[in-house]
Short mmCIF file of C-alpha atoms in Angstrom, two decimals:
data_model
loop_
_atom_site.label_atom_id
_atom_site.label_comp_id
_atom_site.label_asym_id
_atom_site.label_seq_id
_atom_site.Cartn_x
_atom_site.Cartn_y
_atom_site.Cartn_z
CA UNK A 1 -76.98 11.57 99.08
CA UNK A 2 -79.44 10.56 96.65
CA UNK A 3 -76.54 10.77 93.65
CA UNK A 4 -74.65 8.12 95.92
CA UNK A 5 -77.39 5.76 96.29
CA UNK A 6 -78.22 5.94 92.87
CA UNK A 7 -74.57 4.83 92.06
CA UNK A 8 -74.90 1.96 94.68
CA UNK A 9 -78.67 1.17 93.41
CA UNK A 10 -76.75 0.52 89.67
CA UNK A 11 -74.00 -1.84 91.21
CA UNK A 12 -76.16 -3.94 92.65
CA UNK A 13 -78.44 -4.20 89.14
CA UNK A 14 -74.80 -5.49 87.26
CA UNK A 15 -73.61 -7.44 89.66
CA UNK A 16 -77.76 -9.47 89.65
CA UNK A 17 -77.13 -9.12 85.30
CA UNK A 18 -73.42 -11.02 85.16
CA UNK A 19 -74.22 -12.76 88.19
CA UNK A 20 -77.73 -14.08 86.53
CA UNK A 21 -77.76 -16.99 84.49
CA UNK A 22 -79.21 -16.52 80.89
CA UNK A 23 -81.68 -17.77 79.45
CA UNK A 24 -79.87 -17.92 75.50
CA UNK A 25 -76.11 -18.02 75.31
CA UNK A 26 -73.81 -18.19 72.00
CA UNK A 27 -72.10 -21.31 71.37
CA UNK A 28 -68.07 -21.57 70.29
CA UNK A 29 -68.82 -21.92 66.93
CA UNK A 30 -71.38 -19.18 67.02
CA UNK A 31 -68.88 -16.94 67.76
CA UNK A 32 -66.90 -17.70 65.68
CA UNK A 33 -69.26 -17.21 62.77
CA UNK A 34 -70.27 -14.03 64.04
CA UNK A 35 -66.50 -12.75 64.05
CA UNK A 36 -65.92 -14.61 60.47
CA UNK A 37 -69.20 -12.29 59.14
CA UNK A 38 -68.23 -8.76 60.37
CA UNK A 39 -64.55 -9.37 59.07
CA UNK A 40 -65.84 -10.48 56.22
CA UNK A 41 -68.35 -7.44 55.80
CA UNK A 42 -65.23 -5.13 57.09
CA UNK A 43 -67.43 -4.21 60.03
CA UNK A 44 -64.27 -5.51 62.59
CA UNK A 45 -60.75 -5.60 61.68
CA UNK A 46 -59.09 -8.44 63.75
CA UNK A 47 -56.54 -10.82 63.11
CA UNK A 48 -57.40 -14.86 64.34
CA UNK A 49 -53.32 -16.70 65.47
CA UNK A 50 -51.35 -18.75 63.61
CA UNK A 51 -53.19 -21.55 66.36
CA UNK A 52 -56.76 -19.80 66.03
CA UNK A 53 -57.63 -19.44 69.97
CA UNK A 54 -57.36 -15.94 69.24
CA UNK A 55 -57.91 -13.28 68.04
CA UNK A 56 -55.69 -9.79 67.65
CA UNK A 57 -56.28 -6.08 66.33
CA UNK A 58 -53.61 -4.58 64.57
CA UNK A 59 -53.03 -1.87 66.48
CA UNK A 60 -52.75 -4.20 69.23
CA UNK A 61 -49.74 -5.56 66.54
CA UNK A 62 -47.98 -2.35 66.30
CA UNK A 63 -47.93 -2.14 70.32
CA UNK A 64 -46.40 -5.85 70.46
CA UNK A 65 -43.67 -4.78 68.13
CA UNK A 66 -42.52 -1.36 69.30
CA UNK A 67 -42.56 -3.40 72.91
CA UNK A 68 -40.63 -6.03 71.66
CA UNK A 69 -38.16 -3.92 70.02
CA UNK A 70 -37.01 -1.76 73.16
CA UNK A 71 -37.08 -5.23 74.86
CA UNK A 72 -34.43 -6.93 72.58
CA UNK A 73 -32.42 -3.27 72.81
CA UNK A 74 -33.79 -1.86 69.62
CA UNK A 75 -33.47 -4.25 66.98
CA UNK A 76 -35.03 -7.21 66.30
CA UNK A 77 -35.85 -9.42 63.27
CA UNK A 78 -39.37 -9.61 62.35
CA UNK A 79 -39.03 -13.60 61.44
CA UNK A 80 -38.31 -13.17 65.47
CA UNK A 81 -40.92 -11.31 65.79
CA UNK A 82 -43.67 -13.50 64.28
CA UNK A 83 -43.02 -15.96 66.26
CA UNK A 84 -43.32 -14.24 69.11
CA UNK A 85 -46.48 -12.79 68.75
CA UNK A 86 -47.46 -16.11 66.84
CA UNK A 87 -49.28 -14.59 63.89
CA UNK A 88 -48.42 -14.46 60.40
CA UNK A 89 -45.62 -13.40 58.54
CA UNK A 90 -47.44 -10.64 55.99
CA UNK A 91 -49.13 -8.81 59.26
CA UNK A 92 -46.01 -8.37 60.65
CA UNK A 93 -44.29 -6.70 57.72
CA UNK A 94 -47.57 -4.88 57.29
CA UNK A 95 -47.71 -3.54 60.68
CA UNK A 96 -43.21 -3.08 60.73
CA UNK A 97 -44.03 -1.03 57.75
CA UNK A 98 -45.86 1.65 59.26
CA UNK A 99 -43.89 1.79 62.47
CA UNK A 100 -41.10 2.75 60.75
CA UNK A 101 -43.06 5.13 58.16
CA UNK A 102 -44.99 6.71 61.72
CA UNK A 103 -41.45 6.58 63.71
CA UNK A 104 -38.68 8.83 62.73
CA UNK A 105 -36.43 7.17 65.03
CA UNK A 106 -37.16 3.74 63.83
CA UNK A 107 -35.73 1.73 60.68
CA UNK A 108 -37.03 -1.19 59.21
CA UNK A 109 -33.48 -2.18 56.91
CA UNK A 110 -33.52 -5.86 55.39
CA UNK A 111 -36.50 -6.91 57.36
CA UNK A 112 -35.14 -6.14 60.60
CA UNK A 113 -36.10 -2.84 62.59
CA UNK A 114 -33.81 -0.38 63.96
CA UNK A 115 -34.14 2.44 66.38
CA UNK A 116 -32.67 5.46 66.90
CA UNK A 117 -31.39 4.06 70.51
CA UNK A 118 -29.45 1.84 68.91
CA UNK A 119 -27.77 3.01 66.30
CA UNK A 120 -26.51 5.85 69.40
CA UNK A 121 -25.33 2.68 70.55
CA UNK A 122 -23.71 0.96 67.70
CA UNK A 123 -21.86 4.94 67.04
CA UNK A 124 -20.76 4.64 70.87
CA UNK A 125 -19.06 1.12 69.79
CA UNK A 126 -17.67 2.55 66.41
CA UNK A 127 -16.42 5.10 68.15
CA UNK A 128 -14.28 2.80 71.05
CA UNK A 129 -12.70 0.71 68.66
CA UNK A 130 -11.75 4.28 66.59
CA UNK A 131 -10.03 5.28 69.25
CA UNK A 132 -7.74 2.74 70.43
CA UNK A 133 -6.90 1.36 66.61
CA UNK A 134 -7.07 5.08 65.12
CA UNK A 135 -8.97 4.87 61.67
CA UNK A 136 -12.48 2.29 61.16
CA UNK A 137 -13.24 1.13 57.68
CA UNK A 138 -17.14 1.40 57.66
CA UNK A 139 -16.66 -2.32 54.83
CA UNK A 140 -15.33 -3.97 57.73
CA UNK A 141 -17.98 -2.51 59.97
CA UNK A 142 -20.57 -3.89 57.50
CA UNK A 143 -19.44 -7.84 58.24
CA UNK A 144 -19.69 -6.73 61.71
CA UNK A 145 -22.82 -5.60 62.46
CA UNK A 146 -24.67 -7.40 59.27
CA UNK A 147 -25.75 -4.17 57.93
CA UNK A 148 -25.48 -2.13 54.86
CA UNK A 149 -22.89 0.05 53.38
CA UNK A 150 -24.63 2.97 52.16
CA UNK A 151 -26.92 2.64 55.54
CA UNK A 152 -24.50 2.47 57.63
CA UNK A 153 -22.12 5.27 56.19
CA UNK A 154 -25.59 7.43 56.19
CA UNK A 155 -25.26 6.76 59.59
CA UNK A 156 -22.33 7.02 61.00
CA UNK A 157 -21.24 10.55 59.14
CA UNK A 158 -24.51 11.49 60.43
CA UNK A 159 -22.84 11.26 63.98
CA UNK A 160 -19.18 12.50 63.25
CA UNK A 161 -18.56 15.60 65.36
CA UNK A 162 -21.62 14.22 68.19
CA UNK A 163 -21.02 10.78 68.91
CA UNK A 164 -17.80 9.73 67.21
CA UNK A 165 -14.80 11.82 67.81
CA UNK A 166 -13.06 11.83 64.69
CA UNK A 167 -13.18 13.12 60.35
CA UNK A 168 -14.67 11.56 56.92
CA UNK A 169 -11.41 11.10 54.70
CA UNK A 170 -13.66 13.45 51.62
CA UNK A 171 -12.07 11.31 48.92
CA UNK A 172 -13.56 8.13 50.47
CA UNK A 173 -16.10 8.12 52.17
CA UNK A 174 -15.69 4.65 53.66
CA UNK A 175 -13.09 6.14 56.21
CA UNK A 176 -12.96 7.15 59.08
CA UNK A 177 -9.80 8.91 60.82
CA UNK A 178 -9.15 10.34 64.36
CA UNK A 179 -7.27 13.26 64.65
CA UNK A 180 -4.52 11.86 66.46
CA UNK A 181 -3.92 9.18 63.87
CA UNK A 182 -3.87 11.95 60.97
CA UNK A 183 -1.28 14.29 63.01
CA UNK A 184 0.40 10.79 63.10
CA UNK A 185 0.31 10.18 59.58
CA UNK A 186 0.83 13.95 58.44
CA UNK A 187 4.66 13.72 60.88
CA UNK A 188 6.18 10.25 58.58
CA UNK A 189 4.94 11.60 55.04
CA UNK A 190 6.81 14.48 56.26
CA UNK A 191 9.89 13.02 57.43
CA UNK A 192 9.58 10.38 54.45
CA UNK A 193 8.89 13.09 51.84
CA UNK A 194 11.60 15.40 53.31
CA UNK A 195 14.36 12.29 53.27
CA UNK A 196 13.76 11.86 49.19
CA UNK A 197 15.90 13.24 47.01
CA UNK A 198 15.23 12.05 43.58
CA UNK A 199 11.59 10.91 41.81
CA UNK A 200 10.27 8.43 43.27
CA UNK A 201 6.45 5.87 42.27
CA UNK A 202 4.96 7.34 45.10
CA UNK A 203 2.60 3.84 45.27
CA UNK A 204 5.92 1.62 46.04
CA UNK A 205 5.96 3.65 49.01
CA UNK A 206 2.58 2.97 50.08
CA UNK A 207 3.01 -0.63 49.77
CA UNK A 208 6.54 -0.03 51.89
CA UNK A 209 5.50 1.31 54.46
CA UNK A 210 2.03 0.40 55.17
CA UNK A 211 0.45 4.02 53.96
CA UNK A 212 -3.05 5.03 53.77
CA UNK A 213 -3.87 5.82 50.01
CA UNK A 214 -6.28 8.36 50.27
CA UNK A 215 -5.26 10.18 53.55
CA UNK A 216 -1.69 10.11 51.63
CA UNK A 217 -2.10 11.12 48.71
CA UNK A 218 -5.03 14.46 50.59
CA UNK A 219 -2.34 15.19 52.96
CA UNK A 220 0.25 14.87 50.88
CA UNK A 221 -1.28 17.74 48.36
CA UNK A 222 -1.35 19.70 51.63
CA UNK A 223 1.70 19.33 52.66
CA UNK A 224 3.19 20.40 48.32
CA UNK A 225 0.41 23.11 48.78
CA UNK A 226 1.43 25.20 51.89
CA UNK A 227 4.66 24.77 50.44
CA UNK A 228 6.36 22.38 53.47
CA UNK A 229 7.22 19.58 50.85
CA UNK A 230 9.65 21.10 48.05
CA UNK A 231 8.78 19.26 45.13
CA UNK A 232 5.46 18.16 43.57
CA UNK A 233 3.16 15.41 42.41
CA UNK A 234 3.13 13.91 38.61
CA UNK A 235 0.30 11.76 37.88
CA UNK A 236 -2.57 12.60 39.82
CA UNK A 237 -4.29 10.30 42.23
CA UNK A 238 -3.30 6.46 40.24
CA UNK A 239 -0.46 4.17 40.41
CA UNK A 240 1.93 6.28 38.18
CA UNK A 241 2.13 9.10 40.40
CA UNK A 242 5.92 10.38 41.42
CA UNK A 243 6.88 12.67 43.60
CA UNK A 244 9.75 15.28 41.84
CA UNK A 245 11.88 17.15 44.75
CA UNK A 246 13.02 20.10 43.96
CA UNK A 247 16.12 19.86 44.59
CA UNK A 248 16.70 16.91 42.16
CA UNK A 249 14.22 19.42 39.64
CA UNK A 250 16.88 21.89 40.19
CA UNK A 251 19.67 19.57 39.55
CA UNK A 252 18.63 18.31 36.85
CA UNK A 253 17.63 21.91 35.28
CA UNK A 254 21.21 22.99 35.91
CA UNK A 255 22.94 20.45 34.46
CA UNK A 256 20.02 20.66 31.49
CA UNK A 257 21.25 24.17 30.79
CA UNK A 258 24.69 23.91 31.17
CA UNK A 259 24.96 20.63 29.17
CA UNK A 260 22.69 23.07 26.27
CA UNK A 261 25.07 25.82 26.77
CA UNK A 262 28.20 23.78 26.37
CA UNK A 263 27.48 21.43 23.93
CA UNK A 264 24.94 23.23 22.13
CA UNK A 265 21.82 20.43 21.23
CA UNK A 266 20.47 18.20 23.65
CA UNK A 267 20.13 13.80 23.11
CA UNK A 268 16.35 12.86 23.64
CA UNK A 269 17.31 9.29 25.29
CA UNK A 270 20.10 11.25 28.36
CA UNK A 271 16.37 13.25 28.90
CA UNK A 272 14.38 10.36 29.53
CA UNK A 273 17.78 8.85 31.55
CA UNK A 274 17.72 11.84 33.71
CA UNK A 275 13.55 11.39 34.37
CA UNK A 276 11.98 13.41 31.62
CA UNK A 277 8.83 11.30 30.77
CA UNK A 278 8.23 13.27 27.73
CA UNK A 279 11.66 15.21 26.99
CA UNK A 280 10.34 17.22 23.20
CA UNK A 281 7.79 18.71 25.53
CA UNK A 282 9.99 19.51 28.36
CA UNK A 283 11.75 21.29 25.93
CA UNK A 284 10.24 23.59 24.21
CA UNK A 285 7.95 24.39 27.46
CA UNK A 286 11.45 25.76 29.28
CA UNK A 287 13.19 26.48 26.24
CA UNK A 288 10.57 29.23 24.65
CA UNK A 289 12.90 31.55 23.52
CA UNK A 290 15.29 29.16 21.91
CA UNK A 291 15.14 28.92 18.14
CA UNK A 292 15.93 24.90 18.60
CA UNK A 293 15.95 22.83 15.68
CA UNK A 294 14.39 19.54 16.04
CA UNK A 295 15.13 16.47 14.35
CA UNK A 296 14.74 12.43 15.22
CA UNK A 297 16.46 12.00 18.42
CA UNK A 298 17.78 15.14 19.65
CA UNK A 299 17.70 18.91 18.90
CA UNK A 300 20.21 21.44 18.09
CA UNK A 301 20.95 24.74 19.20
CA UNK A 302 21.47 28.04 16.89
CA UNK A 303 25.56 27.39 17.77
CA UNK A 304 25.21 24.43 16.02
CA UNK A 305 24.07 25.66 13.02
CA UNK A 306 25.61 28.96 12.35
CA UNK A 307 29.08 26.93 12.31
CA UNK A 308 27.31 25.05 10.08
CA UNK A 309 26.13 27.48 7.78
CA UNK A 310 29.69 29.38 8.06
CA UNK A 311 31.71 26.16 7.33
CA UNK A 312 29.11 25.86 3.54
CA UNK A 313 29.47 29.57 2.90
CA UNK A 314 33.36 28.97 2.91
CA UNK A 315 32.89 25.91 0.76
CA UNK A 316 30.83 27.85 -0.94
CA UNK A 317 33.36 30.46 -1.92
CA UNK A 318 36.25 29.23 -2.22
CA UNK A 319 35.03 26.32 -3.72
CA UNK A 320 36.80 23.21 -2.17
CA UNK A 321 35.23 20.74 0.44
CA UNK A 322 35.50 20.52 4.50
CA UNK A 323 34.65 18.20 6.58
CA UNK A 324 31.33 18.47 8.96
CA UNK A 325 32.00 15.58 11.13
CA UNK A 326 34.14 18.05 14.00
CA UNK A 327 31.36 20.14 13.92
CA UNK A 328 28.39 17.77 14.04
CA UNK A 329 27.43 16.27 17.87
CA UNK A 330 28.57 13.10 18.31
CA UNK A 331 24.90 11.56 19.40
CA UNK A 332 23.53 12.21 15.92
CA UNK A 333 22.89 9.39 13.17
CA UNK A 334 22.96 9.66 9.92
CA UNK A 335 19.61 10.66 9.44
CA UNK A 336 19.53 13.73 11.17
CA UNK A 337 23.10 13.92 10.20
CA UNK A 338 21.35 14.57 6.21
CA UNK A 339 18.17 16.70 7.80
CA UNK A 340 20.08 18.90 9.98
CA UNK A 341 22.74 19.80 7.06
CA UNK A 342 19.97 19.73 4.32
CA UNK A 343 18.46 22.20 6.50
CA UNK A 344 21.16 24.47 6.88
CA UNK A 345 21.52 23.79 2.47
CA UNK A 346 17.71 25.71 2.59
CA UNK A 347 18.77 28.42 4.64
CA UNK A 348 21.69 29.52 2.76
CA UNK A 349 19.67 28.64 -0.36
CA UNK A 350 23.20 26.93 -1.45
CA UNK A 351 21.78 23.54 -2.62
CA UNK A 352 22.60 23.94 -6.43
CA UNK A 353 26.41 25.45 -5.13
CA UNK A 354 27.17 22.32 -2.93
CA UNK A 355 26.53 18.60 -1.60
CA UNK A 356 26.75 16.20 0.85
CA UNK A 357 28.87 14.02 0.45
CA UNK A 358 29.28 11.44 2.62
CA UNK A 359 30.21 13.74 5.92
CA UNK A 360 31.43 17.25 4.46
CA UNK A 361 30.57 19.72 2.42
CA UNK A 362 31.64 19.69 -0.93
CA UNK A 363 31.13 22.28 -3.87
CA UNK A 364 30.15 22.19 -7.37
CA UNK A 365 33.04 23.55 -8.43
CA UNK A 366 34.64 21.07 -6.56
CA UNK A 367 33.46 18.39 -8.10
CA UNK A 368 33.91 19.80 -11.78
CA UNK A 369 37.22 20.11 -11.05
CA UNK A 370 37.87 16.88 -10.10
CA UNK A 371 36.48 15.29 -13.45
CA UNK A 372 38.79 17.85 -14.99
CA UNK A 373 40.68 15.09 -13.32
CA UNK A 374 39.77 12.69 -15.38
CA UNK A 375 39.68 14.27 -19.38
CA UNK A 376 43.83 12.85 -19.50
CA UNK A 377 42.72 8.74 -18.78
CA UNK A 378 39.81 8.92 -20.16
CA UNK A 379 41.36 9.89 -23.82
CA UNK A 380 44.16 7.28 -23.35
CA UNK A 381 41.87 4.89 -22.27
CA UNK A 382 39.11 5.39 -25.70
CA UNK A 383 41.40 5.57 -28.08
CA UNK A 384 43.32 2.48 -26.64
CA UNK A 385 39.52 1.14 -26.45
CA UNK A 386 39.67 2.06 -29.93
CA UNK A 387 42.57 0.41 -31.38
CA UNK A 388 42.43 -3.06 -29.31
CA UNK A 389 37.66 -3.43 -29.67
CA UNK A 390 36.45 -1.78 -32.89
CA UNK A 391 33.58 -2.29 -32.27
CA UNK A 392 33.08 0.32 -30.14
CA UNK A 393 33.87 2.29 -33.13
CA UNK A 394 30.59 4.33 -34.13
CA UNK A 395 30.57 5.95 -37.77
CA UNK A 396 28.45 9.14 -38.18
CA UNK A 397 26.28 6.61 -40.91
CA UNK A 398 25.28 4.76 -38.33
CA UNK A 399 24.04 7.56 -35.84
CA UNK A 400 21.69 8.41 -38.54
CA UNK A 401 21.00 5.25 -39.84
CA UNK A 402 19.77 4.87 -35.93
CA UNK A 403 18.18 8.04 -35.94
CA UNK A 404 16.55 7.53 -39.23
CA UNK A 405 15.63 3.52 -37.63
CA UNK A 406 13.80 5.36 -34.32
CA UNK A 407 11.84 8.06 -36.67
CA UNK A 408 10.36 5.17 -38.98
CA UNK A 409 9.77 3.36 -36.43
CA UNK A 410 7.41 4.95 -34.24
CA UNK A 411 5.44 5.93 -38.03
CA UNK A 412 5.00 2.94 -38.45
CA UNK A 413 3.31 2.13 -35.20
CA UNK A 414 1.66 5.25 -36.48
CA UNK A 415 0.12 3.79 -39.28
CA UNK A 416 -0.17 0.63 -37.42
CA UNK A 417 -2.94 2.16 -35.74
CA UNK A 418 -4.86 4.63 -38.01
CA UNK A 419 -4.90 0.83 -40.11
CA UNK A 420 -6.49 -1.11 -36.97
CA UNK A 421 -8.67 1.62 -36.38
CA UNK A 422 -9.85 1.75 -40.32
CA UNK A 423 -10.35 -2.69 -40.24
CA UNK A 424 -12.38 -1.97 -36.74
CA UNK A 425 -14.87 0.49 -38.47
CA UNK A 426 -14.93 -1.40 -41.41
CA UNK A 427 -15.72 -5.07 -39.48
CA UNK A 428 -19.15 -5.60 -39.94
CA UNK A 429 -19.09 -5.77 -44.24
CA UNK A 430 -15.55 -7.54 -44.13
CA UNK A 431 -17.12 -10.28 -42.10
CA UNK A 432 -20.44 -10.04 -44.51
CA UNK A 433 -18.39 -11.33 -47.70
CA UNK A 434 -18.57 -14.96 -48.60
CA UNK A 435 -15.76 -17.18 -47.36
CA UNK A 436 -13.71 -16.63 -50.76
CA UNK A 437 -13.28 -12.90 -49.33
CA UNK A 438 -12.96 -14.26 -45.25
CA UNK A 439 -9.99 -16.57 -46.61
CA UNK A 440 -7.88 -14.21 -48.92
CA UNK A 441 -8.42 -11.25 -46.30
CA UNK A 442 -6.48 -14.44 -43.49
CA UNK A 443 -3.57 -14.55 -45.29
CA UNK A 444 -3.65 -10.91 -46.65
CA UNK A 445 -2.66 -10.38 -42.37
CA UNK A 446 -0.74 -13.09 -41.92
CA UNK A 447 1.79 -12.00 -44.34
CA UNK A 448 1.43 -8.75 -42.66
CA UNK A 449 2.08 -10.09 -39.55
CA UNK A 450 5.18 -11.93 -40.53
CA UNK A 451 6.55 -8.53 -42.26
CA UNK A 452 5.84 -6.51 -39.04
CA UNK A 453 7.32 -9.41 -36.90
CA UNK A 454 10.71 -8.87 -39.01
CA UNK A 455 10.83 -5.24 -39.45
CA UNK A 456 10.67 -5.05 -35.54
CA UNK A 457 13.03 -7.98 -34.97
CA UNK A 458 15.47 -5.87 -37.25
CA UNK A 459 14.86 -2.13 -34.91
CA UNK A 460 15.75 -4.21 -32.43
CA UNK A 461 18.99 -5.65 -33.12
CA UNK A 462 20.10 -1.95 -34.53
CA UNK A 463 18.80 0.02 -31.08
CA UNK A 464 20.51 -2.57 -28.75
CA UNK A 465 24.03 -2.72 -31.25
CA UNK A 466 23.53 0.97 -31.08
CA UNK A 467 23.58 1.44 -26.65
CA UNK A 468 25.38 -1.51 -26.41
CA UNK A 469 27.87 1.06 -27.91
CA UNK A 470 26.40 4.07 -26.77
CA UNK A 471 27.80 3.13 -22.98
CA UNK A 472 31.69 2.05 -22.54
CA UNK A 473 33.18 1.67 -18.83
CA UNK A 474 36.54 3.23 -19.25
CA UNK A 475 37.36 3.40 -15.28
CA UNK A 476 36.54 1.49 -11.63
CA UNK A 477 35.56 2.30 -9.22
CA UNK A 478 39.60 1.49 -7.84
CA UNK A 479 40.71 3.20 -10.24
CA UNK A 480 39.07 6.44 -9.85
CA UNK A 481 39.32 6.11 -6.11
CA UNK A 482 43.45 5.15 -6.52
CA UNK A 483 43.53 8.71 -8.25
CA UNK A 484 41.74 11.07 -5.80
CA UNK A 485 43.74 9.36 -3.09
CA UNK A 486 46.55 11.03 -4.92
CA UNK A 487 45.20 13.68 -6.13
CA UNK A 488 42.74 15.44 -3.11
CA UNK A 489 44.63 14.94 -0.30
CA UNK A 490 43.35 14.93 3.60
CA UNK A 491 40.40 14.52 2.70
CA UNK A 492 37.17 11.38 4.99
CA UNK A 493 37.67 8.03 2.95
CA UNK A 494 33.35 7.78 2.69
CA UNK A 495 33.35 11.60 1.04
CA UNK A 496 35.73 10.20 -1.69
CA UNK A 497 33.66 6.73 -1.81
CA UNK A 498 30.54 8.75 -2.61
CA UNK A 499 32.79 11.61 -4.91
CA UNK A 500 33.81 8.40 -7.29
CA UNK A 501 30.44 6.58 -6.92
CA UNK A 502 29.61 10.30 -8.62
CA UNK A 503 32.61 10.39 -11.08
CA UNK A 504 31.74 7.01 -11.96
CA UNK A 505 28.76 8.15 -13.88
CA UNK A 506 30.85 10.41 -15.59
CA UNK A 507 33.65 7.68 -17.33
CA UNK A 508 30.85 5.89 -18.26
CA UNK A 509 31.22 7.68 -21.79
CA UNK A 510 27.85 9.18 -22.40
CA UNK A 511 27.97 9.58 -25.93
CA UNK A 512 29.02 7.44 -29.13
CA UNK A 513 32.87 7.21 -30.23
CA UNK A 514 33.41 9.07 -33.46
CA UNK A 515 35.83 8.69 -35.37
CA UNK A 516 36.96 12.44 -35.52
CA UNK A 517 37.33 12.40 -32.22
CA UNK A 518 40.76 10.53 -31.91
CA UNK A 519 43.91 11.10 -33.71
CA UNK A 520 44.32 7.52 -36.65
CA UNK A 521 48.01 7.32 -34.06
CA UNK A 522 47.85 5.08 -31.71
CA UNK A 523 49.08 6.81 -28.46
CA UNK A 524 51.11 6.04 -25.51
CA UNK A 525 48.95 5.25 -22.22
#
């Protein structure tokens, strides 16, 4: 009972103290100065408002920030907080940072405070839109909610399966699909690609049917790997990716195998027209065990090579010729034909016993026999030329003079070289002499130079006369062709022309015409 009385007495004393007039009172100015002094000495932590009428503690600012964040639905801009709390923006930013660090559910993003409640609500809105359209793009959501893409992707992907009923594209995390959307597109992709019978660029199908690119590649790879689609995607996930159906590959391979078996060769350009980007690699990979000879524009099988070898062997053994054009593939260029026949000659070691003239293989014995056809004609032509133009006749003395002239010319050149070296070695003593000696030496050099020039002119004229007389064209190409067409039957024109060119060198007489080669009596031509 005594305790209660004491409480009533203290309450009465407190009431009297409140209503009593104090002898000394502090003015408003004194209070401001005292608070400023305490703040300066860091004994008091308060912040004055922008109007300067109130002081507020940092903890009170934090409490008001949390209250305003809750009142605004979990999202508020710190600029708006500054206007509401009426303190400097620096203090708002500092307390907002502290709030975001202390509360794990609160985030400070681009000057905005967000709490967990708002992010869950945002995820629910995204889920409603996702269920409506089947897919959402986070890049578009960034524009709608004014939030950075990385932050929004992390928050939404973390709520997939919990708040959001869908799945994220594993190759592009910026897109979220529903299972129904994936099933619908899987059915479209399966039906479309099952109907393809020829190679088709994937990019063309994407633009034509409006598929989501990453989803299409993911579904297509899954369908191909599981065997639901019979085909293959060549080129990876690129603009040049091409889907090749298995039925086309089988038809393509069957056609190539049949063509090679029937014709014995494959043309690279034909394979390119079939849609094979690298024909050489394709052929080497598919026909590993086959002994194919690769040329510039085609490859040839062992059957054609065996036929060519048999033809060349027959030419060598029978000392005749054979036309190889029927054996060679019609698509081969002239360069490839030469490469192929040259390889056959090297394989047989027949370079010295046979040669290729045009499209025919010709034995060296056959060429020699053709030369023999012109022996009588050459003799008669030579006698006629000697009779009509004696200038072409060269005696033995002229030949010996020509040989001696060549030897003397070479010896003179050697002597001149020696004299030049000696003169260069003794040049110091000559230059050191008087003017008379120098004049005498100049006169002697001039005389020697004139004499050498005269001798050189004589040598040149004699050599030119001999060389001009030593080459005499007795038959033209047309004359040789006329004889070959009468003597060599059924030979290709290009072979005859090249053979005539070869024989033309024989008809140009390589040696001087001696007096004792011909009878003095003229013969009838």
